[in-house]
Structures are given as C-alpha cells and as structure tokens.
Tab-separated table of C-alpha atoms and ligand atoms in Angstrom:
chain	number	residue	atom	x	y	z
A	478	UNK	CA	-0.554	2.167	-4.223
A	479	UNK	CA	1.805	1.450	-1.740
A	480	UNK	CA	1.243	-1.329	0.708
A	481	UNK	CA	2.129	-0.979	4.535
A	482	UNK	CA	4.165	-3.615	6.125
A	483	UNK	CA	1.803	-5.123	7.667
A	484	UNK	CA	-0.475	-5.253	4.570
A	485	UNK	CA	2.507	-6.467	2.755
A	486	UNK	CA	3.242	-9.328	4.968
A	487	UNK	CA	0.119	-10.484	4.553
A	488	UNK	CA	0.524	-11.281	1.168
A	489	UNK	CA	3.732	-12.740	1.491
A	490	UNK	CA	2.880	-15.378	4.325
A	491	UNK	CA	-0.058	-15.997	1.735
A	492	UNK	CA	2.534	-17.264	-0.793
A	493	UNK	CA	4.155	-19.719	2.073
A	494	UNK	CA	7.095	-17.384	2.898
A	495	UNK	CA	7.887	-17.150	6.445
A	496	UNK	CA	7.599	-13.960	8.908
A	497	UNK	CA	7.151	-13.790	12.859
A	498	UNK	CA	4.126	-13.451	14.589
A	499	UNK	CA	2.470	-10.335	14.614
A	500	UNK	CA	-0.992	-8.156	15.227
A	501	UNK	CA	-1.113	-4.485	14.580
A	502	UNK	CA	-2.937	-2.080	17.096
A	503	UNK	CA	-3.361	1.651	17.165
A	504	UNK	CA	-3.514	0.969	21.685
A	505	UNK	CA	-1.126	0.985	23.936
A	506	UNK	CA	-3.474	-0.936	25.803
A	507	UNK	CA	-3.643	-3.449	23.252
A	508	UNK	CA	-0.469	-3.572	22.678
A	509	UNK	CA	-0.232	-4.969	25.804
A	510	UNK	CA	-2.274	-7.507	25.471
A	511	UNK	CA	-0.782	-8.790	21.937
A	512	UNK	CA	2.838	-8.712	23.177
A	513	UNK	CA	1.685	-11.255	26.335
A	514	UNK	CA	-0.269	-13.734	23.014
A	515	UNK	CA	2.858	-13.077	21.676
A	516	UNK	CA	5.318	-14.810	24.318
A	517	UNK	CA	6.254	-11.389	26.316
A	518	UNK	CA	8.686	-9.684	23.903
A	519	UNK	CA	7.737	-7.566	20.604
A	520	UNK	CA	9.324	-5.087	18.203
A	521	UNK	CA	6.913	-2.119	17.912
A	522	UNK	CA	6.880	-0.928	14.726
A	523	UNK	CA	5.195	2.097	13.068
A	524	UNK	CA	2.993	1.604	10.300
A	525	UNK	CA	3.603	4.323	8.139
A	526	UNK	CA	4.581	4.069	4.598
A	527	UNK	CA	8.214	5.558	4.535
A	528	UNK	CA	11.729	3.388	4.971
A	529	UNK	CA	14.113	3.751	7.471
A	530	UNK	CA	11.504	3.485	10.102
A	531	UNK	CA	14.196	1.745	12.600
A	532	UNK	CA	16.266	5.241	12.330
A	533	UNK	CA	13.916	7.527	12.338
A	534	UNK	CA	12.879	5.703	16.817
A	535	UNK	CA	9.975	3.894	14.532
A	536	UNK	CA	11.021	0.601	15.604
A	537	UNK	CA	11.642	-0.253	19.489
A	538	UNK	CA	12.244	-3.281	21.150
A	539	UNK	CA	10.191	-3.614	24.221
A	540	UNK	CA	11.335	-6.101	26.845
A	541	UNK	CA	7.959	-7.563	28.282
A	542	UNK	CA	4.403	-6.397	27.387
A	543	UNK	CA	4.358	-3.565	30.123
A	544	UNK	CA	7.524	-1.942	27.842
A	545	UNK	CA	5.281	-2.852	24.686
A	546	UNK	CA	2.693	-0.772	26.093
A	547	UNK	CA	5.080	2.196	26.841
A	548	UNK	CA	7.200	1.847	23.201
A	549	UNK	CA	3.413	2.190	21.585
A	550	UNK	CA	2.703	5.171	23.467
A	551	UNK	CA	5.687	6.566	22.352
A	552	UNK	CA	5.767	5.456	18.816
A	553	UNK	CA	1.854	6.305	18.350
A	554	UNK	CA	0.697	10.334	17.219
A	555	UNK	CA	4.775	10.941	16.500
A	556	UNK	CA	6.057	11.950	12.823
A	557	UNK	CA	8.592	9.866	10.724
A	558	UNK	CA	9.478	11.494	8.297
A	559	UNK	CA	6.671	13.210	7.757
A	560	UNK	CA	4.034	9.952	8.274
A	561	UNK	CA	1.904	10.521	11.223
A	562	UNK	CA	1.873	7.072	12.995
A	563	UNK	CA	-1.712	6.008	13.613
A	564	UNK	CA	-0.888	2.357	13.908
A	565	UNK	CA	1.991	0.336	15.305
A	566	UNK	CA	3.004	-3.306	14.460
A	567	UNK	CA	3.885	-5.664	17.375
A	568	UNK	CA	5.872	-8.419	16.019
A	569	UNK	CA	7.350	-11.505	17.866
A	570	UNK	CA	10.914	-10.642	18.262
A	571	UNK	CA	13.639	-12.846	16.429
A	572	UNK	CA	17.257	-13.768	16.676
A	573	UNK	CA	19.160	-12.658	13.627
A	574	UNK	CA	22.406	-14.250	12.487
A	575	UNK	CA	22.395	-12.613	9.486
A	576	UNK	CA	20.363	-10.276	7.495
A	577	UNK	CA	20.000	-10.223	3.748
A	578	UNK	CA	17.946	-7.821	1.012
A	579	UNK	CA	15.931	-9.607	-1.512
A	580	UNK	CA	13.611	-7.836	-3.999
A	581	UNK	CA	12.303	-7.352	-6.964
A	582	UNK	CA	12.055	-4.008	-8.508
A	583	UNK	CA	11.062	-2.672	-12.635
A	584	UNK	CA	13.305	-1.655	-14.379
A	585	UNK	CA	11.147	0.750	-16.730
A	586	UNK	CA	14.492	0.776	-19.596
A	587	UNK	CA	14.587	-2.587	-19.660
A	588	UNK	CA	11.145	-2.822	-19.676
A	589	UNK	CA	11.434	-6.513	-16.976
A	590	UNK	CA	11.862	-7.408	-13.404
A	591	UNK	CA	14.836	-7.809	-12.232
A	592	UNK	CA	15.776	-9.724	-9.306
A	593	UNK	CA	17.857	-7.426	-6.417
A	594	UNK	CA	20.251	-9.447	-3.497
A	595	UNK	CA	22.631	-8.281	-1.006
A	596	UNK	CA	23.876	-10.405	1.960
A	597	UNK	CA	24.674	-6.566	3.106
A	598	UNK	CA	21.218	-6.765	3.955
A	599	UNK	CA	19.319	-4.359	7.001
A	600	UNK	CA	20.287	-0.778	6.008
A	601	UNK	CA	18.797	1.059	3.175
A	602	UNK	CA	20.221	-0.467	-0.426
A	603	UNK	CA	21.014	2.421	-1.621
A	604	UNK	CA	23.487	3.329	1.240
A	605	UNK	CA	24.651	-0.480	0.429
A	606	UNK	CA	24.863	0.382	-3.728
A	607	UNK	CA	27.011	3.525	-2.689
A	608	UNK	CA	29.345	2.039	-0.345
A	609	UNK	CA	29.814	-0.835	-2.071
A	610	UNK	CA	28.295	-1.593	-5.267
A	611	UNK	CA	30.145	-5.020	-5.235
A	612	UNK	CA	27.481	-6.158	-2.616
A	613	UNK	CA	24.234	-5.646	-4.780
A	614	UNK	CA	23.886	-8.212	-7.242
A	615	UNK	CA	21.326	-7.738	-10.054
A	616	UNK	CA	19.739	-10.423	-11.955
A	617	UNK	CA	16.966	-9.347	-14.813
A	618	UNK	CA	13.982	-12.309	-15.474
A	619	UNK	CA	12.902	-12.527	-18.555
A	620	UNK	CA	9.027	-11.938	-18.292
A	621	UNK	CA	8.068	-15.465	-20.546
A	622	UNK	CA	10.015	-17.895	-18.073
A	623	UNK	CA	9.037	-16.430	-14.191
A	624	UNK	CA	11.702	-16.718	-12.041
A	625	UNK	CA	11.733	-20.546	-11.948
A	626	UNK	CA	13.448	-22.937	-9.260
A	627	UNK	CA	16.487	-23.298	-11.205
A	628	UNK	CA	16.548	-19.707	-12.175
A	629	UNK	CA	16.302	-19.130	-8.441
A	630	UNK	CA	19.267	-21.199	-7.347
A	631	UNK	CA	21.157	-19.240	-9.699
A	632	UNK	CA	20.848	-15.995	-8.544
A	633	UNK	CA	20.876	-17.009	-4.717
A	634	UNK	CA	24.673	-18.838	-5.684
A	635	UNK	CA	25.720	-15.344	-7.363
A	636	UNK	CA	24.393	-13.108	-4.641
A	637	UNK	CA	26.349	-15.596	-2.915
A	638	UNK	CA	22.771	-16.222	-0.176
A	639	UNK	CA	22.570	-19.553	1.324
A	640	UNK	CA	20.995	-21.774	-1.221
A	641	UNK	CA	17.415	-22.051	0.500
A	642	UNK	CA	16.621	-18.497	-0.277
A	643	UNK	CA	16.010	-19.719	-3.642
A	644	UNK	CA	12.539	-20.595	-2.448
A	645	UNK	CA	12.046	-17.354	-0.719
A	646	UNK	CA	13.054	-15.812	-4.319
A	647	UNK	CA	10.426	-18.473	-6.122
A	648	UNK	CA	7.800	-17.671	-3.655
A	649	UNK	CA	8.171	-13.809	-3.746
A	650	UNK	CA	7.836	-13.709	-7.792
A	651	UNK	CA	4.326	-15.811	-7.014
A	652	UNK	CA	3.370	-12.209	-4.862
A	653	UNK	CA	5.080	-10.262	-8.121
A	654	UNK	CA	3.424	-11.301	-10.778
A	655	UNK	CA	-0.052	-13.126	-9.355
A	656	UNK	CA	-0.630	-9.945	-7.090
A	657	UNK	CA	-0.133	-7.746	-9.909
A	658	UNK	CA	2.857	-6.082	-8.167
A	659	UNK	CA	5.641	-3.366	-9.191
A	660	UNK	CA	7.436	-3.974	-6.745
A	661	UNK	CA	8.528	-6.242	-3.785
A	662	UNK	CA	11.577	-6.378	-1.507
A	663	UNK	CA	12.238	-7.835	1.872
A	664	UNK	CA	14.413	-5.792	4.117
A	665	UNK	CA	15.565	-7.252	5.667
A	666	UNK	CA	15.412	-11.129	5.031
A	667	UNK	CA	16.259	-12.841	8.103
A	668	UNK	CA	18.925	-15.740	8.948
A	669	UNK	CA	17.256	-16.701	12.639
A	670	UNK	CA	19.777	-18.925	14.931
A	671	UNK	CA	17.372	-21.470	14.703
A	672	UNK	CA	18.353	-21.419	10.680
A	673	UNK	CA	15.678	-20.325	9.062
A	674	UNK	CA	14.551	-17.851	6.882
A	675	UNK	CA	12.014	-14.524	8.409
A	676	UNK	CA	10.663	-11.742	6.468
A	677	UNK	CA	10.793	-9.321	8.393
A	678	UNK	CA	10.019	-6.462	6.755
A	679	UNK	CA	8.441	-6.384	3.397
A	680	UNK	CA	7.110	-3.523	1.223
A	681	UNK	CA	4.715	-4.198	-1.773
A	682	UNK	CA	4.275	-1.383	-4.590
A	683	UNK	CA	0.973	-2.610	-6.017
A	684	UNK	CA	0.092	-1.814	-10.165
A	685	UNK	CA	-3.495	0.528	-10.039
A	686	UNK	CA	-3.436	-0.352	-13.279
A	687	UNK	CA	-4.748	-4.269	-11.691
A	688	UNK	CA	-7.275	-3.432	-9.684
A	689	UNK	CA	-10.271	-5.017	-11.679
A	690	UNK	CA	-8.787	-8.050	-11.374
A	691	UNK	CA	-8.036	-7.748	-7.887
A	692	UNK	CA	-10.862	-8.625	-5.471
A	693	UNK	CA	-9.190	-8.002	-3.002
A	694	UNK	CA	-8.503	-3.461	-3.911
A	695	UNK	CA	-11.310	-2.593	-1.447
A	696	UNK	CA	-10.438	-3.695	1.813
A	697	UNK	CA	-6.704	-1.646	1.429
A	698	UNK	CA	-8.293	1.416	-0.253
A	699	UNK	CA	-8.985	1.898	3.675
A	700	UNK	CA	-4.541	2.442	3.649
A	701	UNK	CA	-5.424	6.438	2.308
A	702	UNK	CA	-3.876	8.205	4.593
A	703	UNK	CA	-6.276	11.217	4.479
A	704	UNK	CA	-10.250	10.225	4.706
A	705	UNK	CA	-10.927	12.804	2.358
A	706	UNK	CA	-9.288	10.812	-0.407
A	707	UNK	CA	-10.326	7.684	0.721
A	708	UNK	CA	-13.567	9.082	0.641
A	709	UNK	CA	-12.856	10.079	-2.950
A	710	UNK	CA	-11.023	7.024	-4.351
A	711	UNK	CA	-14.302	4.853	-3.013
A	712	UNK	CA	-16.441	7.053	-5.280
A	713	UNK	CA	-13.588	6.518	-8.384
A	714	UNK	CA	-12.672	9.965	-8.244
A	715	UNK	CA	-8.902	11.161	-8.723
A	716	UNK	CA	-8.432	13.810	-6.116
A	717	UNK	CA	-5.465	14.560	-4.065
A	718	UNK	CA	-5.478	17.241	-1.082
A	719	UNK	CA	-3.299	19.987	-1.545
A	720	UNK	CA	-2.805	22.505	1.772
A	721	UNK	CA	-4.791	25.484	-0.112
A	722	UNK	CA	-8.507	27.024	0.574
A	723	UNK	CA	-9.428	26.921	-2.870
A	724	UNK	CA	-11.481	23.651	-4.177
A	725	UNK	CA	-11.146	22.791	-7.917
A	726	UNK	CA	-13.292	20.772	-9.890
A	727	UNK	CA	-12.467	19.938	-13.244
A	728	UNK	CA	-12.600	17.663	-15.828
A	729	UNK	CA	-8.865	16.416	-17.659
A	730	UNK	CA	-5.821	16.696	-15.641
A	731	UNK	CA	-4.504	18.743	-17.937
A	732	UNK	CA	-7.429	20.987	-17.521
A	733	UNK	CA	-7.713	20.402	-13.061
A	734	UNK	CA	-3.514	21.239	-13.328
A	735	UNK	CA	-3.805	24.539	-15.537
A	736	UNK	CA	-6.659	25.989	-13.049
A	737	UNK	CA	-4.448	25.117	-9.999
A	738	UNK	CA	-1.376	27.248	-11.900
A	739	UNK	CA	-4.523	30.029	-12.464
A	740	UNK	CA	-5.505	29.801	-8.670
A	741	UNK	CA	-1.951	30.489	-7.571
A	742	UNK	CA	-1.294	33.240	-10.509
A	743	UNK	CA	-4.912	35.552	-8.289
A	744	UNK	CA	-2.640	35.182	-5.224
A	745	UNK	CA	-4.612	32.023	-3.735
A	746	UNK	CA	-3.892	28.290	-2.569
A	747	UNK	CA	-5.648	25.076	-3.815
A	748	UNK	CA	-7.050	23.468	-1.280
A	749	UNK	CA	-6.992	20.074	-3.843
A	750	UNK	CA	-6.948	18.315	-7.437
A	751	UNK	CA	-10.151	16.825	-8.146
A	752	UNK	CA	-10.517	15.592	-11.491
A	753	UNK	CA	-13.981	14.118	-12.685
A	754	UNK	CA	-13.115	12.813	-16.160
A	755	UNK	CA	-14.098	13.004	-19.617
A	756	UNK	CA	-17.522	12.102	-20.146
A	757	UNK	CA	-18.212	12.632	-17.170
A	758	UNK	CA	-22.297	12.333	-15.580
A	759	UNK	CA	-24.393	14.156	-13.275
A	760	UNK	CA	-23.282	11.830	-10.736
A	761	UNK	CA	-19.559	11.889	-10.651
A	762	UNK	CA	-20.308	15.619	-10.520
A	763	UNK	CA	-22.475	15.431	-7.388
A	764	UNK	CA	-19.625	12.948	-5.963
A	765	UNK	CA	-16.578	15.089	-6.683
A	766	UNK	CA	-18.414	18.145	-5.382
A	767	UNK	CA	-19.614	16.391	-2.414
A	768	UNK	CA	-15.598	15.328	-1.309
A	769	UNK	CA	-14.262	19.013	-1.893
A	770	UNK	CA	-17.130	20.425	0.343
A	771	UNK	CA	-16.258	18.373	2.913
A	772	UNK	CA	-12.979	19.577	3.707
A	773	UNK	CA	-13.177	22.441	6.142
A	774	UNK	CA	-9.981	24.019	4.460
A	775	UNK	CA	-12.369	25.022	1.787
A	776	UNK	CA	-13.215	28.436	1.719
A	777	UNK	CA	-14.698	28.618	-2.192
A	778	UNK	CA	-14.888	25.945	-4.873
A	779	UNK	CA	-13.973	26.115	-8.361
A	780	UNK	CA	-15.783	24.447	-11.094
A	781	UNK	CA	-13.493	24.824	-14.194
A	782	UNK	CA	-15.485	22.218	-17.223
A	783	UNK	CA	-14.486	22.401	-20.574
A	784	UNK	CA	-17.143	20.193	-22.158
A	785	UNK	CA	-16.172	18.328	-25.261
A	786	UNK	CA	-16.775	14.714	-24.800
A	787	UNK	CA	-18.552	15.787	-21.379
A	788	UNK	CA	-21.649	17.546	-21.710
A	789	UNK	CA	-22.063	21.097	-19.367
A	790	UNK	CA	-25.616	20.633	-18.587
A	791	UNK	CA	-25.032	17.075	-17.322
A	792	UNK	CA	-22.506	18.695	-14.934
A	793	UNK	CA	-24.740	21.388	-14.209
A	794	UNK	CA	-26.932	19.143	-12.790
A	795	UNK	CA	-24.392	17.462	-11.016
A	796	UNK	CA	-23.952	20.631	-9.348
A	797	UNK	CA	-27.237	21.650	-8.965
A	798	UNK	CA	-27.883	17.827	-7.464
A	799	UNK	CA	-24.835	18.048	-4.412
A	800	UNK	CA	-26.763	21.907	-3.707
A	801	UNK	CA	-29.265	19.880	-2.365
A	802	UNK	CA	-27.400	16.897	-1.459
A	803	UNK	CA	-24.238	18.561	1.121
A	804	UNK	CA	-26.183	21.996	1.474
A	805	UNK	CA	-22.724	24.405	0.522
A	806	UNK	CA	-22.575	26.887	3.687
A	807	UNK	CA	-19.193	28.009	1.298
A	808	UNK	CA	-19.661	29.961	-2.253
A	809	UNK	CA	-18.590	27.813	-5.901
A	810	UNK	CA	-17.620	29.674	-8.808
A	811	UNK	CA	-18.662	27.660	-12.227
A	812	UNK	CA	-17.251	28.709	-15.768
A	813	UNK	CA	-18.533	25.725	-18.114
A	814	UNK	CA	-17.881	25.813	-21.598
A	815	UNK	CA	-18.035	24.216	-25.136
A	816	UNK	CA	-20.578	21.098	-25.770
A	817	UNK	CA	-23.843	22.516	-24.500
A	818	UNK	CA	-22.482	24.889	-22.037
A	819	UNK	CA	-25.822	27.006	-22.585
A	820	UNK	CA	-27.725	24.198	-21.340
A	821	UNK	CA	-25.567	23.950	-18.331
A	822	UNK	CA	-26.215	27.747	-17.189
A	823	UNK	CA	-29.687	27.176	-18.051
A	824	UNK	CA	-30.006	24.457	-15.248
A	825	UNK	CA	-27.701	26.931	-12.402
A	826	UNK	CA	-30.278	29.733	-13.750
A	827	UNK	CA	-33.162	27.710	-13.179
A	828	UNK	CA	-32.034	27.079	-9.825
A	829	UNK	CA	-30.716	30.110	-8.604
A	830	UNK	CA	-28.247	29.102	-5.740
A	831	UNK	CA	-27.149	31.785	-3.897
A	832	UNK	CA	-23.888	29.933	-3.150
A	833	UNK	CA	-23.617	29.448	-7.213
A	834	UNK	CA	-21.534	32.400	-8.554
A	835	UNK	CA	-21.243	31.703	-12.543
A	836	UNK	CA	-18.145	32.843	-14.903
A	837	UNK	CA	-17.306	32.927	-18.007
A	838	UNK	CA	-14.182	32.327	-18.281
A	839	UNK	CA	-10.612	30.657	-16.783
A	840	UNK	CA	-8.706	33.943	-15.539
A	841	UNK	CA	-12.298	35.597	-14.688
A	842	UNK	CA	-13.879	32.294	-12.467
A	843	UNK	CA	-10.319	32.041	-10.715
A	844	UNK	CA	-9.958	35.898	-9.816
A	845	UNK	CA	-13.229	35.690	-8.243
A	846	UNK	CA	-12.773	32.022	-6.228
A	847	UNK	CA	-9.527	33.688	-4.821
A	848	UNK	CA	-11.311	36.638	-4.411
A	849	UNK	CA	-14.602	34.318	-2.363
A	850	UNK	CA	-12.120	32.380	-0.710
A	851	UNK	CA	-10.232	35.506	0.932
A	852	UNK	CA	-13.445	37.318	1.914
A	853	UNK	CA	-15.570	34.590	3.649
B	1021	GDP	P1	12.905	-0.060	8.417
B	1021	GDP	O1	13.956	0.496	8.805
B	1021	GDP	O2	11.416	0.876	7.980
B	1021	GDP	O3	13.229	-0.989	7.477
B	1021	GDP	O4	12.375	-1.087	9.540
B	1021	GDP	P2	12.633	-2.600	9.325
B	1021	GDP	O5	11.336	-3.324	9.722
B	1021	GDP	O6	13.401	-3.407	8.424
B	1021	GDP	O7	13.145	-2.499	10.920
B	1021	GDP	C1	14.841	-1.726	10.916
B	1021	GDP	C2	15.844	-3.182	11.557
B	1021	GDP	O8	15.404	-3.888	13.083
B	1021	GDP	C3	15.710	-4.653	11.116
B	1021	GDP	O9	16.820	-4.451	9.957
B	1021	GDP	C4	16.791	-5.471	12.032
B	1021	GDP	O10	17.931	-4.754	12.473
B	1021	GDP	C5	15.706	-4.995	13.101
B	1021	GDP	N1	14.214	-5.561	13.647
B	1021	GDP	C6	13.643	-5.976	13.278
B	1021	GDP	N2	12.450	-6.504	13.376
B	1021	GDP	C7	13.611	-7.422	14.165
B	1021	GDP	C8	13.578	-8.929	15.508
B	1021	GDP	O11	12.659	-9.066	15.661
B	1021	GDP	N3	14.769	-8.843	15.932
B	1021	GDP	C9	16.215	-8.289	15.810
B	1021	GDP	N4	16.524	-8.955	16.368
B	1021	GDP	N5	15.660	-7.301	14.961
B	1021	GDP	C10	15.372	-6.634	14.656
B	1022	MN	MN1	13.706	-2.707	6.344
C-alpha cells in the first residue's frame, strides 16, 4: 500500500532522517494556527497519493498564516490527478541550495533492490532519465550485505552527491528493510542554505504481505480513500469499489472476475469486486454482504459461490445472518453450486426472505441481477 506523504515522512523521521517540521489538517482555520506555530510562512501541500503535485497546483507557498489559511481553503476539495484532496500538510519552508533524488526501488528482473540517485532532483525522475540518462545512477544492493556506510559512501560518490548523503542512504535502507517497504523515494532530498540534507518529500510503498508483522499497520489502514474499502479492509475482505450498480460477491478472484464480465455481458455494470476467498465462513459472507449493501450505488446484489472448500450451507447461513443484521432494501440474487449446495438452498428457503432470489446458473443469476438493478 502507498502511504501518504505525511505518513512516509514519519517513517523517515523515525529512522533519523531530517524532515522539516510539519502538521496536517483538514481545516483552513487550523492551517492558520499551524503556520503561526511553524513561525509564519509555510508550504501548503495536498495529501494525495500521487506524484507531481507541485506541477498540478497541490504545493503552494504561503508567506504568512493568513495566506496559509487562504491556500488551504483553495487546495482542499480540489482534485489532483483524479484524487480528491481531503487533507493538507503545512511544512516549515526550507531555503534550497540543491535538490537531489534518492530512492530504493525493487528490480523484479534482478530480484534485488536497486539504489537510484541523481543530482537533478526536484522534477520527476522519469523526465530526468529520459532527457539525460547519464544523470541517473543505479546501483544494485546485495540483500545479504545491505547498505553499509562504506557501500553508501561509494554509491554517493559515484552519483556526485555530497559525502554526507551516505548517512541518509544507510538510514533509508533501514526504513526499507525494517518497515517492510517495496519502495522508498525522497525527491527532493534538499541541501539547505544551512548545509543540512533534508527530505522535503517522501514516498513509501509498504509490502502488503508483511502486514502480519507490522503492528502499526492498523493505524495506516485509515489511509483508504474510500470509506467502504476501509471498512472492508478492517474486516479482512478483498474489496474494490467500481462505478456500476450491481454489487458482486463471490469466492475466489477468478470467479469474481468472470462474474463481472458476465454482468457486463447482460448490459449492467458491477458496483464492486468482493472476493470472500476460499473456505469462507458464515461470518465472512455476512461481513461481505454488509459492506456491499451499505454502498448507496448498489441497486441489486449478485452472490455467486461455487463451493469447493467453501461449504454452500455456511455461505447461506452468512446471508441469513446478514439479512437480519443489515435489513436490506435491495434484491439479492444468490447462485450456490458445488459443496453442500442443496443444504445451502434449504437454508435460504427456510428463511424465505422476499428480497432473496435463487438462481441455478451463473448466466441466469447475472441476467436476473442486471434486470432487478434496472427496474428497482
Ligand atoms: P511533488 O510535486 O508531488 O513531488 O511534491 P514535492 O513535495 O516534491 O514539492 C514539489 C517541489 O516544491 C519540490 O521539488 C521543491 O522544489 C518545492 N518545495 C517543497 N517544499 C519546499 C520548501 O520548503 N522550500 C522550497 N523553496 N521549495 C519547496
Ligand atoms: Mn517530490
């Protein structure tokens, strides 16, 4: 998962990398107070998970607290490259002598991390690499050795950065390995008028597979842009919001993807992707249905389960449980097949909920869900 700038800079600071003083807010009035605390002037920065915010108008310089309030008012609620701005960060401005680029990126072909450095930081590195490839240095890192001070000194020398950047490189490697990141990027790493190296911008992508051992993950999950995605993630569901009207729940990513196609083939559009996974329990089904039914865009839900490890009667039990907990107002078409399908059908028939429709095949289920979504 990609972190916001303010989260990424906290990680860097935690490993001893210098960052400017800064605070986040979603209120223009508070922005004024923050700027005052920072000493008056402030850089107002949109917190969106996209690069190139500067060029898109998402990074503005405020000369005093009143202007910080004004800039915050202007930036909040705008859209930066398709991302709505809900939060800004106000940072203490820094006098920049030079801007460098420093990153570790995963090279999947080599199966190794590569240090990427340039003395031409500030602008996007892809542009520098395209215009002047010789200005970008790439050095692979042996994962068993890591980045020692000696190794860092060599990389920094080869790239033409000041010698003291080696310390930043060593610390950045600690961020990468100890925080289980797949990418850490500082652009710009600024040389200040006072001769210090400060990370003015930070991008960190954490490895989702390491979630189990990163105890601070919970607080970062709040970073989900979509409240439904956040609630699904909190329940351990794989959910992606889409822009149609038919809610989709299935077991297994392949089945759910085919279901999206079949719905599209029926002239409707899926409202989401939700995979309850293999061996799903009644609780997982019930949680999934709760999430999908709380999406106001959903006009009908299609539950498509092919029971292998998953037992259809457990899934049906979850549906019944959700019916009692959520009290749906939209129709739910259920197709159950495979392991314990007959028992699953019996559970649904017992409940005889007026909004639950049983279908026997995937095509039939999709047709009915598409029809119900357009007529209710
Ligand atoms: P990005 O456009 O999303 O990469 O956002 P950045 O945080 O990198 O900001 C864009 C540019 O604004 C940077 O490359 C800097 O040149 C400039 N900038 C950011 N903070 C400061 C600051 O404190 N002082 C000065 N002078 N420039 C800054
Ligand atoms: Mn940047």
